[in-house]
Coordinates of C-alpha atoms in Angstrom, one line a residue:
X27 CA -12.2 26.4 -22.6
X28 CA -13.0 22.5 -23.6
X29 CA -9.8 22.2 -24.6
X30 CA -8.5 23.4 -21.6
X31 CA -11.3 21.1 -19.3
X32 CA -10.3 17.9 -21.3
X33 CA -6.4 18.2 -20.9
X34 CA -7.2 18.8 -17.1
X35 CA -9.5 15.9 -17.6
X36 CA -6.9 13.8 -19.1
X37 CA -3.9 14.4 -16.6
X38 CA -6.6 14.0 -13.7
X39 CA -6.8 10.6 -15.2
X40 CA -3.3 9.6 -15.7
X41 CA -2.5 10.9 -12.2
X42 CA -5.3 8.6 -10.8
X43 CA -4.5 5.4 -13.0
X44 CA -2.6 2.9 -11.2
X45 CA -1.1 1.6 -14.5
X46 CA 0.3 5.4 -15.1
X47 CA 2.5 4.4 -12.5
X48 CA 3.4 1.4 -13.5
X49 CA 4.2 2.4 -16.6
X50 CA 5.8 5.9 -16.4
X51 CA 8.4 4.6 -13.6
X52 CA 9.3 1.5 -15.7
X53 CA 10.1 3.8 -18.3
X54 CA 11.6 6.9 -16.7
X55 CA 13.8 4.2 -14.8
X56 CA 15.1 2.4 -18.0
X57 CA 15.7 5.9 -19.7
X58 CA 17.4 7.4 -16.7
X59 CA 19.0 4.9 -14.8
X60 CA 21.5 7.7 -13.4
X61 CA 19.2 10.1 -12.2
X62 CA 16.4 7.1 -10.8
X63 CA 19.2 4.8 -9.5
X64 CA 19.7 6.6 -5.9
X65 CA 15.6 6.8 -5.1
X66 CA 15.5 2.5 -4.5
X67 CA 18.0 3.5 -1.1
X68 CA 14.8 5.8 0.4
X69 CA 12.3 2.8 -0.3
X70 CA 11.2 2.5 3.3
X71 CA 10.7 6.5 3.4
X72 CA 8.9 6.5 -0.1
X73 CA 6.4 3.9 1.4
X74 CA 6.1 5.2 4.6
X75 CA 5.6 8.7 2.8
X76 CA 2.9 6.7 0.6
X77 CA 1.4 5.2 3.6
X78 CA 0.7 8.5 5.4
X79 CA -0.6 10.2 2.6
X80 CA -3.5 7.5 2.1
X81 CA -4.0 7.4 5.7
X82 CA -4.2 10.4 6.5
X83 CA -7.1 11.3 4.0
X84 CA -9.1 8.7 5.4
X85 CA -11.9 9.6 7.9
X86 CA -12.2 6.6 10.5
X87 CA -15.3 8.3 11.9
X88 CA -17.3 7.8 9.2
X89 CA -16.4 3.7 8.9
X90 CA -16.2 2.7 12.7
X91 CA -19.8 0.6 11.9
X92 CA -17.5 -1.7 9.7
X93 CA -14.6 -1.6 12.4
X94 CA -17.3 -2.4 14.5
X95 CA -17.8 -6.4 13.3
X96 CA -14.8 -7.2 14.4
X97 CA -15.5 -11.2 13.6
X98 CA -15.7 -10.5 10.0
X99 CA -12.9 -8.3 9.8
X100 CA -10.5 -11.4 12.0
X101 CA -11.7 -13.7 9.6
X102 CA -10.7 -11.7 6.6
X103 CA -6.9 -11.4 8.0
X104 CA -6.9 -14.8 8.6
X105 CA -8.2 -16.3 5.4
X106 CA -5.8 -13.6 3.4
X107 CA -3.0 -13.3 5.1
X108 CA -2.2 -16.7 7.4
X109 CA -4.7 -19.2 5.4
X110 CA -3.8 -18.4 1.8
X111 CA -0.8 -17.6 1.5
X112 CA 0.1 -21.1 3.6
X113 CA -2.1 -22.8 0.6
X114 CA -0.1 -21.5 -1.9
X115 CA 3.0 -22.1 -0.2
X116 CA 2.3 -25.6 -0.5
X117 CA 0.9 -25.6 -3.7
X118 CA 3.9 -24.5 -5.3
X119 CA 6.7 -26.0 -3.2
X120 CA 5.1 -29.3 -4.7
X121 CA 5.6 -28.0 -8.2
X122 CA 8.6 -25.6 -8.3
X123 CA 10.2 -25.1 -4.8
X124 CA 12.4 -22.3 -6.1
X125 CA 9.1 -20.0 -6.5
X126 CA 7.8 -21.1 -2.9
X127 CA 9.0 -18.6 -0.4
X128 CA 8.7 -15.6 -3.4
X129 CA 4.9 -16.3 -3.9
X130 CA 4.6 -16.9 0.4
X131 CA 5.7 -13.7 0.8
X132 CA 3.8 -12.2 -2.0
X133 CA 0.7 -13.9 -1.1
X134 CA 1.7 -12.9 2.5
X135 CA 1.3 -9.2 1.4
X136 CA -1.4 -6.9 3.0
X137 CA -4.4 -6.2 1.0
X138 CA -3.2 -3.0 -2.0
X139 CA -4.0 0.8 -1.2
X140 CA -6.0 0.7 -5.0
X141 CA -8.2 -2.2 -3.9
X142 CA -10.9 0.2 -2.4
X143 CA -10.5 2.1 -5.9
X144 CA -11.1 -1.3 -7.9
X145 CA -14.3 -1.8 -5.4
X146 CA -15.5 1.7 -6.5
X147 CA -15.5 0.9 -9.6
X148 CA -16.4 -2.2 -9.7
X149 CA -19.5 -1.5 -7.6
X150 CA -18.5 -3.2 -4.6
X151 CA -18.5 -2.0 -1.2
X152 CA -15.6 0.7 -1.3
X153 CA -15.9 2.0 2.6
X154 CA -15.4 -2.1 3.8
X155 CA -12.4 -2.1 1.5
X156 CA -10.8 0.9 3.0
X157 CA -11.3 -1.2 6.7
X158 CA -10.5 -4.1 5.4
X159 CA -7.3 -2.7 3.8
X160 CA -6.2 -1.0 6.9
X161 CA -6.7 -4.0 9.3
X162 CA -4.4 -6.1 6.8
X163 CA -1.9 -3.0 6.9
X164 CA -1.8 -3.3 11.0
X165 CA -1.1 -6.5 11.1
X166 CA 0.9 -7.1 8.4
X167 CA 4.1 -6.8 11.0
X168 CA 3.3 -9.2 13.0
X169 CA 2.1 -12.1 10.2
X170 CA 4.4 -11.7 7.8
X171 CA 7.5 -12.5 9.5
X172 CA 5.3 -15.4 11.3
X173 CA 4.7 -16.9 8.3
X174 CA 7.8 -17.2 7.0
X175 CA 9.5 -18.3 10.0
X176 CA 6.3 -21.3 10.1
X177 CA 6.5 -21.8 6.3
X178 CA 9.7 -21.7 5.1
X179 CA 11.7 -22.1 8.6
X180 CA 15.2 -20.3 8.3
X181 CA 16.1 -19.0 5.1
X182 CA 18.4 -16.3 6.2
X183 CA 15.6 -13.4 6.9
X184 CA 15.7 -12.1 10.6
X185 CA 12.0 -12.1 11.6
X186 CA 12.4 -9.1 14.4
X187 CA 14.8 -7.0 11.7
X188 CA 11.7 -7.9 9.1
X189 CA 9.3 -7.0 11.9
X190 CA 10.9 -3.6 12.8
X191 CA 11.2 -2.9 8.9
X192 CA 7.5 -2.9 8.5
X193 CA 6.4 -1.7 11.5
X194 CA 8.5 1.5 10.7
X195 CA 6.7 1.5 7.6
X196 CA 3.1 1.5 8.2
X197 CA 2.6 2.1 12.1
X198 CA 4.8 4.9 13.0
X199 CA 3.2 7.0 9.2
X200 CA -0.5 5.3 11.0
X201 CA -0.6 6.8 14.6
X202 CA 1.3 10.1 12.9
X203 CA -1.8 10.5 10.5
X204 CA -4.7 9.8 12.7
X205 CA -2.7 12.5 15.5
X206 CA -2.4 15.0 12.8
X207 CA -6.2 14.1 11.4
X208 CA -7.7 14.3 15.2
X209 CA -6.4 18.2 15.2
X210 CA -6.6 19.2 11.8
X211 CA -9.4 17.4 10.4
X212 CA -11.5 20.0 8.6
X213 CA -8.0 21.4 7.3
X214 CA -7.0 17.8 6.2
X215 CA -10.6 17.3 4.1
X216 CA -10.1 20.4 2.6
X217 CA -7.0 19.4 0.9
X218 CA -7.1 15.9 0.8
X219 CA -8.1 15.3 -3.0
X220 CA -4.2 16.0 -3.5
X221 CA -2.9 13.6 -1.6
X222 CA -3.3 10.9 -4.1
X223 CA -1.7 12.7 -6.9
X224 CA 1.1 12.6 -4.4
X225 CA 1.3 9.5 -3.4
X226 CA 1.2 8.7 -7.0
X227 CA 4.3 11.0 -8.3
X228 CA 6.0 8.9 -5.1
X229 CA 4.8 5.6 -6.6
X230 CA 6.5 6.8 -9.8
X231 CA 9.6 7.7 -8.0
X232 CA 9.8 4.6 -6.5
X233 CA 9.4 2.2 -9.3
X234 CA 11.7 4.0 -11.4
X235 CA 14.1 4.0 -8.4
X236 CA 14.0 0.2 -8.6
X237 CA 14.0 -0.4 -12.4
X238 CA 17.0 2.1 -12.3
X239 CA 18.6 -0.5 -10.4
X240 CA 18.7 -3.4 -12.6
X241 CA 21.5 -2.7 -14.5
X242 CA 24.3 -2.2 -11.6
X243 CA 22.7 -5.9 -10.1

């Protein structure tokens, strides 16, 4: 019976660990390029899928207090996702121009789906996180293709195509979540604590998709 807890125990772990993922699709990807190669094409669905699933588990009830200082939360999209990524824009064009426009739209990125994990954890404030998180998510859209257009002027990327993309991505999987939680929220608690191993195995899917790749670039 402790056997059987502790390998429970121990996959429960791995399917929770964000460097599982990292790890296992690097490595299913470089040992099966032919079967992983096809999954890169349905990146947009894979995200969006991803997206849905940690949405959809999330009850908005329980953190409209947060939502509610909406001054805090305006200054936290600013500073991370205009302010920052504009610094090290500049920073880097000054020392290696090639890496500038990678590292702007890195830095340009909306704040990770594990960062209210790493606040658990850490003992920080994991409910703020979770707003935080979804406010940089919403707008992501609209500031990313603005800052590259500002930063790094025209280097070839369409900023409505870019736009669209993302917006397919994370609103269209966002109102579709909180529709489905409105009606089915009970239903959606109940089952909710398998929505990350999900999201995970996707992850997984995903990366190895893209490592799979490598070798036909």
């Amino acid at each position: 019976m402790n056997k059987s807890l502790a390998r429970r125990g121990f996959v429960y772990f791995l399917m929770e660990s964000y460097l599982f993922v990292l790890i296992f699709g690097m490595v299913f990807g470089m040992l099966f390029p032919d079967v992983f190669a096809d999954i890169a094409n349905y990146m947009a669905i894979i995200l969006a899928l991803v997206f849905f699933l940690n949405s959809i588990k999330i009850d908005y009830d329980e953190l409209r207090d947060y939502f509610s200082d909406w001054k805090m939360l305006v200054m936290v999209a600013l500073l991370s996702m205009v302010i920052w990524p504009m610094v090290v824009y500049w920073l880097v064009d000054a020392i290696n121009p090639a890496m500038a426009v990678p590292l702007l739209v890195l830095t340009a990125m909306p704040i990770g789906m594990n960062t209210p994990a790493f606040a658990n954890i850490t003992g920080g404030n994991k409910k703020m996180m979770i707003v935080v998180m979804t406010i940089t998510s919403l707008v992501a859209p609209l500031t990313i293709p603005l800052i590259i257009q500002l930063m790094a002027g025209d280097i070839g990327v369409d900023a409505m195509a870019l736009f669209w993309g993302l917006a397919k991505i994370i609103y269209i999987p966002f109102i579709l979540a909180r529709i489905i939680r409105h009606f089915w929220n009970k239903q959606i608690d109940t089952h909710s604590h398998s929505f990350k191993s999900v999201s995970m195995i996707l992850l997984v899917l995903l990366i190895a998709g893209l490592v799979a790749k490598q070798p036909e670039m």
